Short mmCIF file of C-alpha atoms and ligand atoms in Angstrom, two decimals:
data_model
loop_
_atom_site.label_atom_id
_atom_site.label_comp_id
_atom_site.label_asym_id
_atom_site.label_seq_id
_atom_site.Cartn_x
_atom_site.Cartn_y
_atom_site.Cartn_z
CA UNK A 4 54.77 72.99 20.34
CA UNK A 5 55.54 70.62 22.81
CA UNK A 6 55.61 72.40 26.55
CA UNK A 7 58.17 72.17 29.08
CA UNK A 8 57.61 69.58 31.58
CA UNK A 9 57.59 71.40 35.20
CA UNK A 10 59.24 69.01 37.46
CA UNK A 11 58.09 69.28 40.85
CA UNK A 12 60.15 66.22 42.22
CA UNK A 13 62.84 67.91 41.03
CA UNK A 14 62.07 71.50 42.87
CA UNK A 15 61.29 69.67 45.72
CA UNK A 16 65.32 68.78 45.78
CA UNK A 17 66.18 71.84 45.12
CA UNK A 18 63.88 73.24 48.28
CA UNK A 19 64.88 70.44 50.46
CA UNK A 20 68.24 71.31 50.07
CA UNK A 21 68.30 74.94 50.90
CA UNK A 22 66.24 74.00 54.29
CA UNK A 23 68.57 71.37 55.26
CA UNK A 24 71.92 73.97 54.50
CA UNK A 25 69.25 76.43 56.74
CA UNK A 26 68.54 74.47 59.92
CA UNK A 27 72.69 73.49 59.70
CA UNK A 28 73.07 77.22 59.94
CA UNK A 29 70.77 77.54 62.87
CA UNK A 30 71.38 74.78 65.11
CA UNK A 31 75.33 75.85 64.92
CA UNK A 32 74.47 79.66 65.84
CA UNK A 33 71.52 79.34 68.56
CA UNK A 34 71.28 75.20 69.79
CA UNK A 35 68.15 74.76 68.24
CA UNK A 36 66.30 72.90 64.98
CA UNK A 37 62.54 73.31 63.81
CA UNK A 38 60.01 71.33 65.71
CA UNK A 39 57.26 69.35 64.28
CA UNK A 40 54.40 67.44 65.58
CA UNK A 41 52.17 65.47 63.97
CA UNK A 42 49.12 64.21 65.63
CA UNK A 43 47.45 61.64 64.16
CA UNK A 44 43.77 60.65 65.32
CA UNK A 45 43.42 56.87 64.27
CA UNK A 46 44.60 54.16 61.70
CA UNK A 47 43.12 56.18 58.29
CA UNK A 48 45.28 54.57 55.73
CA UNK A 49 45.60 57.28 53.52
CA UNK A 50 46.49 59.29 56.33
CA UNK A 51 49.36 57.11 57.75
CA UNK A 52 50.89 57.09 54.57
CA UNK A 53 50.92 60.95 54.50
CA UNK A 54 51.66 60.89 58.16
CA UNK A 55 54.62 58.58 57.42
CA UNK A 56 56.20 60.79 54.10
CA UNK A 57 56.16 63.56 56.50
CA UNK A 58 58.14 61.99 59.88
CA UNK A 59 60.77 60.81 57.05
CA UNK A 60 61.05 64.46 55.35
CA UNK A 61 61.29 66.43 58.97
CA UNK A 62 63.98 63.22 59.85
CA UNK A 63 66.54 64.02 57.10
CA UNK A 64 65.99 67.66 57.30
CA UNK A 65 67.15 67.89 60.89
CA UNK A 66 63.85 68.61 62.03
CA UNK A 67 63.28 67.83 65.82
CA UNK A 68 60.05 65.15 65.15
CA UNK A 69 56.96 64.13 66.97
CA UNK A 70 54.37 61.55 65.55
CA UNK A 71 51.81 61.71 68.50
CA UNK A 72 49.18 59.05 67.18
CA UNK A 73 45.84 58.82 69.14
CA UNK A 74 43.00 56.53 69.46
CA UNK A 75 39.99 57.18 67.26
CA UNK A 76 37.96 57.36 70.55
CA UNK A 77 39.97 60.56 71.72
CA UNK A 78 37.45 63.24 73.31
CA UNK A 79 37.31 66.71 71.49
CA UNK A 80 38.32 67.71 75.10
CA UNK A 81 41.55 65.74 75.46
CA UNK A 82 42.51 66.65 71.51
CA UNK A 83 42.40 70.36 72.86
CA UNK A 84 44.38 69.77 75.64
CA UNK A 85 47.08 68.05 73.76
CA UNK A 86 46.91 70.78 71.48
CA UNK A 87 47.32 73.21 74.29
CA UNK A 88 50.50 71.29 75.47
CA UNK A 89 51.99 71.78 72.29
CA UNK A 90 50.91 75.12 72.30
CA UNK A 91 53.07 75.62 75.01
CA UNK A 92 56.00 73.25 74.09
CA UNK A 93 58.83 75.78 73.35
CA UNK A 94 60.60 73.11 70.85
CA UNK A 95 57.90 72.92 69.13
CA UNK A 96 57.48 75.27 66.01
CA UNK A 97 54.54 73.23 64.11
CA UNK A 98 51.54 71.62 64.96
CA UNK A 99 49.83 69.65 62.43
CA UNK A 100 46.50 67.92 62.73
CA UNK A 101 46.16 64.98 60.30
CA UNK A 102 42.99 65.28 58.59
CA UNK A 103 39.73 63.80 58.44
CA UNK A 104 39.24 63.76 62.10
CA UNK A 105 36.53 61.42 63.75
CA UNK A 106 33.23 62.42 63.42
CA UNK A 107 32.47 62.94 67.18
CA UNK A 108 35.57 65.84 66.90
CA UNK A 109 34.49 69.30 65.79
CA UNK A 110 37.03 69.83 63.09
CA UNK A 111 37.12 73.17 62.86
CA UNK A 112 37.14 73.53 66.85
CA UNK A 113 40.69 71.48 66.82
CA UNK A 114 42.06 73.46 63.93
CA UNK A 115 41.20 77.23 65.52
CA UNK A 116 42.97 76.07 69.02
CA UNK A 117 46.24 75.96 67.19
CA UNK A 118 48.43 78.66 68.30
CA UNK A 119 48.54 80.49 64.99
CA UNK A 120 52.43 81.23 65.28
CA UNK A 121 52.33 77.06 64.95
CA UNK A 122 49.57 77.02 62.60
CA UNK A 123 52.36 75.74 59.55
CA UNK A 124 48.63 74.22 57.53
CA UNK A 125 48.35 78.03 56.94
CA UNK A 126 44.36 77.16 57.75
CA UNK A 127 43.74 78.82 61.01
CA UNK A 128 41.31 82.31 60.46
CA UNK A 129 44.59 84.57 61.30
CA UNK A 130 46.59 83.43 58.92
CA UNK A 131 43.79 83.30 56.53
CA UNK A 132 42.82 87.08 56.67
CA UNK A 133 46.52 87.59 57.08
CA UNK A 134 47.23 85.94 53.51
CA UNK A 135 44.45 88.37 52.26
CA UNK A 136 45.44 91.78 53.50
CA UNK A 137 49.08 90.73 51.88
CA UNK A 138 50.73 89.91 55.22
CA UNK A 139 50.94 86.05 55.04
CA UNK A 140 53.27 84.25 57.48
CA UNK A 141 52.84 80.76 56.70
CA UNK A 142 51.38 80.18 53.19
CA UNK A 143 49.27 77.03 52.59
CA UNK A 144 51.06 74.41 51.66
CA UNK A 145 49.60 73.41 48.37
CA UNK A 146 49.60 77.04 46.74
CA UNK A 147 52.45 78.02 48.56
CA UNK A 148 54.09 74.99 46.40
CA UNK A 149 52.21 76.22 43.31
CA UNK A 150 53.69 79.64 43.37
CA UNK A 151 57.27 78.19 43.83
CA UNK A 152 56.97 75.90 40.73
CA UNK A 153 56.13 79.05 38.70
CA UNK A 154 59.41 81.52 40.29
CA UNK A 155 61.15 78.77 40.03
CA UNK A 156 60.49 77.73 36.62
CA UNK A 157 60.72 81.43 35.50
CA UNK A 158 57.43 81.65 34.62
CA UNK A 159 56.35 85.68 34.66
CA UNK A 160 53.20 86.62 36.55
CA UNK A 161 53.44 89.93 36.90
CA UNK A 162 50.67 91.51 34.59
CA UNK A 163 49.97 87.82 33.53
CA UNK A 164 45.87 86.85 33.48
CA UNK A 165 45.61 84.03 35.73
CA UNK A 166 42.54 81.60 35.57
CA UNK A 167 42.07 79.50 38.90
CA UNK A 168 39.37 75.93 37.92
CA UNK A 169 37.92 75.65 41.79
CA UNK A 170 37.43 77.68 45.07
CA UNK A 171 38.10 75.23 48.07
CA UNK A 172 39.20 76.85 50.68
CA UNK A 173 42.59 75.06 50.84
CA UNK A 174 43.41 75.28 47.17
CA UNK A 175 41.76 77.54 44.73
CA UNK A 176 40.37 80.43 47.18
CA UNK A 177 44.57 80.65 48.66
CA UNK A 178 46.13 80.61 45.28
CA UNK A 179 43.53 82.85 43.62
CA UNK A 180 44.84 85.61 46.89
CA UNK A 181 48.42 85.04 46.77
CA UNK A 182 48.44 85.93 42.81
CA UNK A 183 46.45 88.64 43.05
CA UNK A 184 49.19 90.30 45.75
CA UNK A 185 51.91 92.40 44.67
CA UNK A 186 54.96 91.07 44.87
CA UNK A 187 57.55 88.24 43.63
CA UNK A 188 55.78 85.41 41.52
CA UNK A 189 51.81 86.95 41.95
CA UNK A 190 50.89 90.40 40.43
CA UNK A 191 48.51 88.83 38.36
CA UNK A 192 44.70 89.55 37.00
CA UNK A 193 43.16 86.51 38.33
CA UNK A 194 40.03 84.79 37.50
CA UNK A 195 38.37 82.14 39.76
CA UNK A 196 36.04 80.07 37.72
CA UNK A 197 33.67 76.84 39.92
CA UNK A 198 30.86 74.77 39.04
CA UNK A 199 28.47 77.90 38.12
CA UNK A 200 30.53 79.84 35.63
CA UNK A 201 28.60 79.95 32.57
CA UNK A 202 31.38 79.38 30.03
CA UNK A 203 34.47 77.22 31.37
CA UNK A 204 36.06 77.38 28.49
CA UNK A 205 36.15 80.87 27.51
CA UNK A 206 37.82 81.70 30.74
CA UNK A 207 40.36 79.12 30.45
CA UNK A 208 41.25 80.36 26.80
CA UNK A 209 42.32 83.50 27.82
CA UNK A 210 44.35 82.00 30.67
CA UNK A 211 48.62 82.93 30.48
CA UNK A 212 48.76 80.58 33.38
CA UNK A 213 45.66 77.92 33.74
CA UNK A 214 45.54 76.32 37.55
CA UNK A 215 43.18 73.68 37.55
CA UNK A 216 42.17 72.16 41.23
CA UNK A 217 38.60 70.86 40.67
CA UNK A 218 39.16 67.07 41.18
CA UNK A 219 37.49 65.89 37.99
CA UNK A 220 39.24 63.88 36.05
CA UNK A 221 40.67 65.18 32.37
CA UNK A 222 38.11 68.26 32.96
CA UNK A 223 40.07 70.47 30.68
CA UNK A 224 40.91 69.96 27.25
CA UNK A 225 43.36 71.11 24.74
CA UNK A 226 41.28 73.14 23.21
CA UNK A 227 40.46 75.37 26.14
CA UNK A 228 44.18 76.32 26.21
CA UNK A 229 45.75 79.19 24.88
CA UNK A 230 49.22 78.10 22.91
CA UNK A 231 51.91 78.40 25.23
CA UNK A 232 50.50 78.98 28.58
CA UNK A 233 51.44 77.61 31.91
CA UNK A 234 48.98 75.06 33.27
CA UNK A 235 49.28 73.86 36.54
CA UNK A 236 47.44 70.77 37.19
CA UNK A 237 46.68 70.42 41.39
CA UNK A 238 44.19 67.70 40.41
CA UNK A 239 44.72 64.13 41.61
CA UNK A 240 42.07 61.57 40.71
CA UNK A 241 42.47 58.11 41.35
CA UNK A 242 41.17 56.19 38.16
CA UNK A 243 42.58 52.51 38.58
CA UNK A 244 44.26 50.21 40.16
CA UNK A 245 47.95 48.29 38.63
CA UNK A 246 50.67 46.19 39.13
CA UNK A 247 53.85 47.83 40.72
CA UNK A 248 56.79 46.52 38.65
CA UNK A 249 59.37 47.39 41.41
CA UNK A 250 57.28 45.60 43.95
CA UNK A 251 54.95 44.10 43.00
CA UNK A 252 52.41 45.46 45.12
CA UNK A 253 48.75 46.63 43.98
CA UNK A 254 49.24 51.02 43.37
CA UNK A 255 46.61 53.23 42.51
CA UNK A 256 46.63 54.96 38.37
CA UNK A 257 46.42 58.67 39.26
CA UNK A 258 45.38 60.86 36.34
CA UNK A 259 45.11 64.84 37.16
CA UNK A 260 42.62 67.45 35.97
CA UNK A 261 44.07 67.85 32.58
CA UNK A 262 44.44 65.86 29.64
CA UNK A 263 48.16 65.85 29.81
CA UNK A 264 49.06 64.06 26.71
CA UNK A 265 46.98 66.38 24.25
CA UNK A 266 47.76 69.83 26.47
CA UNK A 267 51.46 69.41 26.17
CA UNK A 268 51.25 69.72 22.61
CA UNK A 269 49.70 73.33 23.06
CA UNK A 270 51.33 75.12 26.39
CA UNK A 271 54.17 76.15 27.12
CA UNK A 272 54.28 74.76 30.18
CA UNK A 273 52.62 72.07 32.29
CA UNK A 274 53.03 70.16 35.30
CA UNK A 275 52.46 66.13 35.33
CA UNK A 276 50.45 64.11 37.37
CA UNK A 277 52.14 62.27 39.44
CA UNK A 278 55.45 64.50 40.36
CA UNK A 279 54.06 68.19 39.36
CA UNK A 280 52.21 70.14 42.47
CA UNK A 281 52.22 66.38 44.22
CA UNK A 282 55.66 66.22 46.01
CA UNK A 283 55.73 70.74 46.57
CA UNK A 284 53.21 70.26 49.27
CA UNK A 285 54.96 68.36 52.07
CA UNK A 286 58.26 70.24 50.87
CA UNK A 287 56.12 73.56 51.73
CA UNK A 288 55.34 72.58 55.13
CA UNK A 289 58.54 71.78 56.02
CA UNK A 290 59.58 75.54 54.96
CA UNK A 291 56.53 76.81 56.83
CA UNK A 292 58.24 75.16 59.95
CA UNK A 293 61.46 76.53 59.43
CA UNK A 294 59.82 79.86 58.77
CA UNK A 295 58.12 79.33 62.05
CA UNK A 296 61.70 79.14 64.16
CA UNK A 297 62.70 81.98 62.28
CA UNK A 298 60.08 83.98 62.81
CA UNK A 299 60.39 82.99 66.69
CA UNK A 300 64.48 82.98 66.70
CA UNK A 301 63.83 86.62 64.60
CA UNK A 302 66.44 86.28 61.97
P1 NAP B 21 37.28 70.49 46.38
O1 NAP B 21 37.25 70.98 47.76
O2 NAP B 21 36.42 69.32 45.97
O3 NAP B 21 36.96 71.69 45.39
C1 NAP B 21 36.83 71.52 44.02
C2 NAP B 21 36.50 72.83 43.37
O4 NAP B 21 36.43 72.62 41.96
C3 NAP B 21 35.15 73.41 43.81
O5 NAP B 21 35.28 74.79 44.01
C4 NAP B 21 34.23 73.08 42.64
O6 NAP B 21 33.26 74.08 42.41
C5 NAP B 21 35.19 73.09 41.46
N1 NAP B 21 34.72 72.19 40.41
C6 NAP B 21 34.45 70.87 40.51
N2 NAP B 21 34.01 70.39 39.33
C7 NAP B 21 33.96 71.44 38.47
C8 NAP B 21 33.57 71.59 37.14
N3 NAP B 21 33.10 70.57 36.40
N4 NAP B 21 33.64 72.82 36.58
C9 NAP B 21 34.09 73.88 37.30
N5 NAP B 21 34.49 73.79 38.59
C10 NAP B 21 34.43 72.58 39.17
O7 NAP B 21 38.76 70.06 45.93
P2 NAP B 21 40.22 70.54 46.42
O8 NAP B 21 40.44 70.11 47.81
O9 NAP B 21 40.45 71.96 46.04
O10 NAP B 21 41.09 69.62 45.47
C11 NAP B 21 41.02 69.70 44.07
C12 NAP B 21 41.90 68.62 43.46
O11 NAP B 21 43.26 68.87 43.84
C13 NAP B 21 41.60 67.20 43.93
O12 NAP B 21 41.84 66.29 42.88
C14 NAP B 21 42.61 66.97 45.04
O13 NAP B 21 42.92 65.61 45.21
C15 NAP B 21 43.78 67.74 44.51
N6 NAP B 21 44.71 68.23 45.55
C16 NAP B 21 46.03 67.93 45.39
C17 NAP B 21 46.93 68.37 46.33
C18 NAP B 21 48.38 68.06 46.14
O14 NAP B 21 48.80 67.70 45.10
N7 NAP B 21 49.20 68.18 47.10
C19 NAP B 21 46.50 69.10 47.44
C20 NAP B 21 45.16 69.41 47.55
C21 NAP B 21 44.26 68.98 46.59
P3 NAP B 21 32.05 74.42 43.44
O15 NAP B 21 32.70 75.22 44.54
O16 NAP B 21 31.12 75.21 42.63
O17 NAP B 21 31.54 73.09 43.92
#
């Protein structure tokens, strides 16, 4: 069997463009577009390049875009008050705090003052408890991107047994919840496995759909995979450095969780590393904006 490749690049498209037709439709009925800031807190490369793929996604959406960037000596007590600004700022539908923050800033201080109606991370303890008792908002943006690839893939995961490698708090813990509701693309029997299950690979055998976010690289093999499930690889591991033949330039050799060559010759279906989960998250966060005006606009 060789599985169908799950094209998240792809998806992506197909979710950009619906938002884009969306805020159209908006800004001709009530004047107004979705409202982004980002704040960046120093010159983290990693996080300017995220940073940077986000301004350009809100730009061709529509989206009304901030990048406020900040000095790596910020106070905590300044961060909160720009926070509160926003907090205020009517045209503003979603804040987003670039992550890691400077080790003199509580993180989790600058995270909770969000307004939660702007909280489009999905990480704020509201919308946390809300995404357990089934009432969710604003989904994270990495599961919320998971659970689209499946719908949209026509995976089924109603009745499905669903085995989740990893329990951070901004992967495995969200995605384990939002399968385990009832409802469109979850009403699954799910199974969270970490780093003191006793037998890894029993629970991954009897996996439909397998979602691995544990950030070790080529953790599961082919062997722990049941012919023709889904597996969902989240896992991005950086394992080299080459060459760029379109420019030239030194880029990193990503590699995911899975041993994608041999475990497309057993499931059914399986995402890639690069261009599987990778590209859904930023895509996701734009929705969660849009959702945001909605929700604010009530339509
Ligand atoms: P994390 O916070 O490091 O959590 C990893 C989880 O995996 C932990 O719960 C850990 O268990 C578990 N784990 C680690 N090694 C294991 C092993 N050998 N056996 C069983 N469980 C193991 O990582 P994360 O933030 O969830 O990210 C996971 C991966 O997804 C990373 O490669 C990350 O880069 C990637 N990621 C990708 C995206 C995206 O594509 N947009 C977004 C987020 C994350 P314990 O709790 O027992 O330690």
């Amino acid at each position: 069997m060789t599985a169908k490749i799950i094209s998240g690049t792809e998806i992506r498209e197909q979710i950009l463009e619906e938002i884009a037709a969306e805020v159209k439709e908006i800004k001709a009925k009530h004047g107004i577009v979705p409202g982004l800031v980002t704040i960046l807190v120093g010159q983290n490369p990693a996080s300017i390049s995220y940073v940077t793929l986000k301004i350009k996604t809100a730009n061709q959406l529509g989206f009304h875009e901030i990048q406020d960037n900040q000095s790596p000596d910020i106070s905590e007590a300044d961060l909160l008050a720009l926070i509160d600004k926003y907090n205020k700022d009517d045209s503003i539908h979603g804040i987003l705090v670039q992550l890691p923050l400077p080790k003199h800033i509580d993180e989790k201080k600058v995270l909770n003052a969000i307004d939660p109606d702007k909280d489009v991370d999905g990480f704020h303890p509201v919308n946390v408890g809300k995404l357990m008792i089934g009432e969710a908002v604003f989904l994270p943006c990495t599961p919320a991107g998971i659970q689209q690839l499946l719908i949209r893939s026509g995976v089924k995961t109603s009745g499905a047994e669903v085995v989740v490698v990893g329990r951070s708090n901004i992967v495995g813990k969200p995605i384990a919840n939002m399968m385990l509701q009832k409802g469109k693309g979850a009403n699954a029997t799910v199974t969270v496995v970490h780093t003191a299950t006793r037998d890894l690979a029993f629970h991954c055998q009897r996996a439909d759909i397998l979602i691995v976010a544990a950030g070790v690289p080529g953790l599961v093999k082919p062997e722990w995979i049941k012919p023709g499930a889904c597996v969902i690889d989240v896992g991005v591991n950086r394992v080299g450095e080459k060459v760029s033949e379109k420019t030239g330039q030194k880029i990193a050799i990503l590699k995911g969780d899975v041993d994608f060559d041999a475990a497309k010759q057993v499931a059914g279906w399986i995402t890639p590393v690069p261009g599987g989960v990778g590209p859904m998250t930023i895509t996701m966060l734009m929705q969660n904006t849009l959702k945001s005006l909605k929700f604010r606009l009530g339509v």
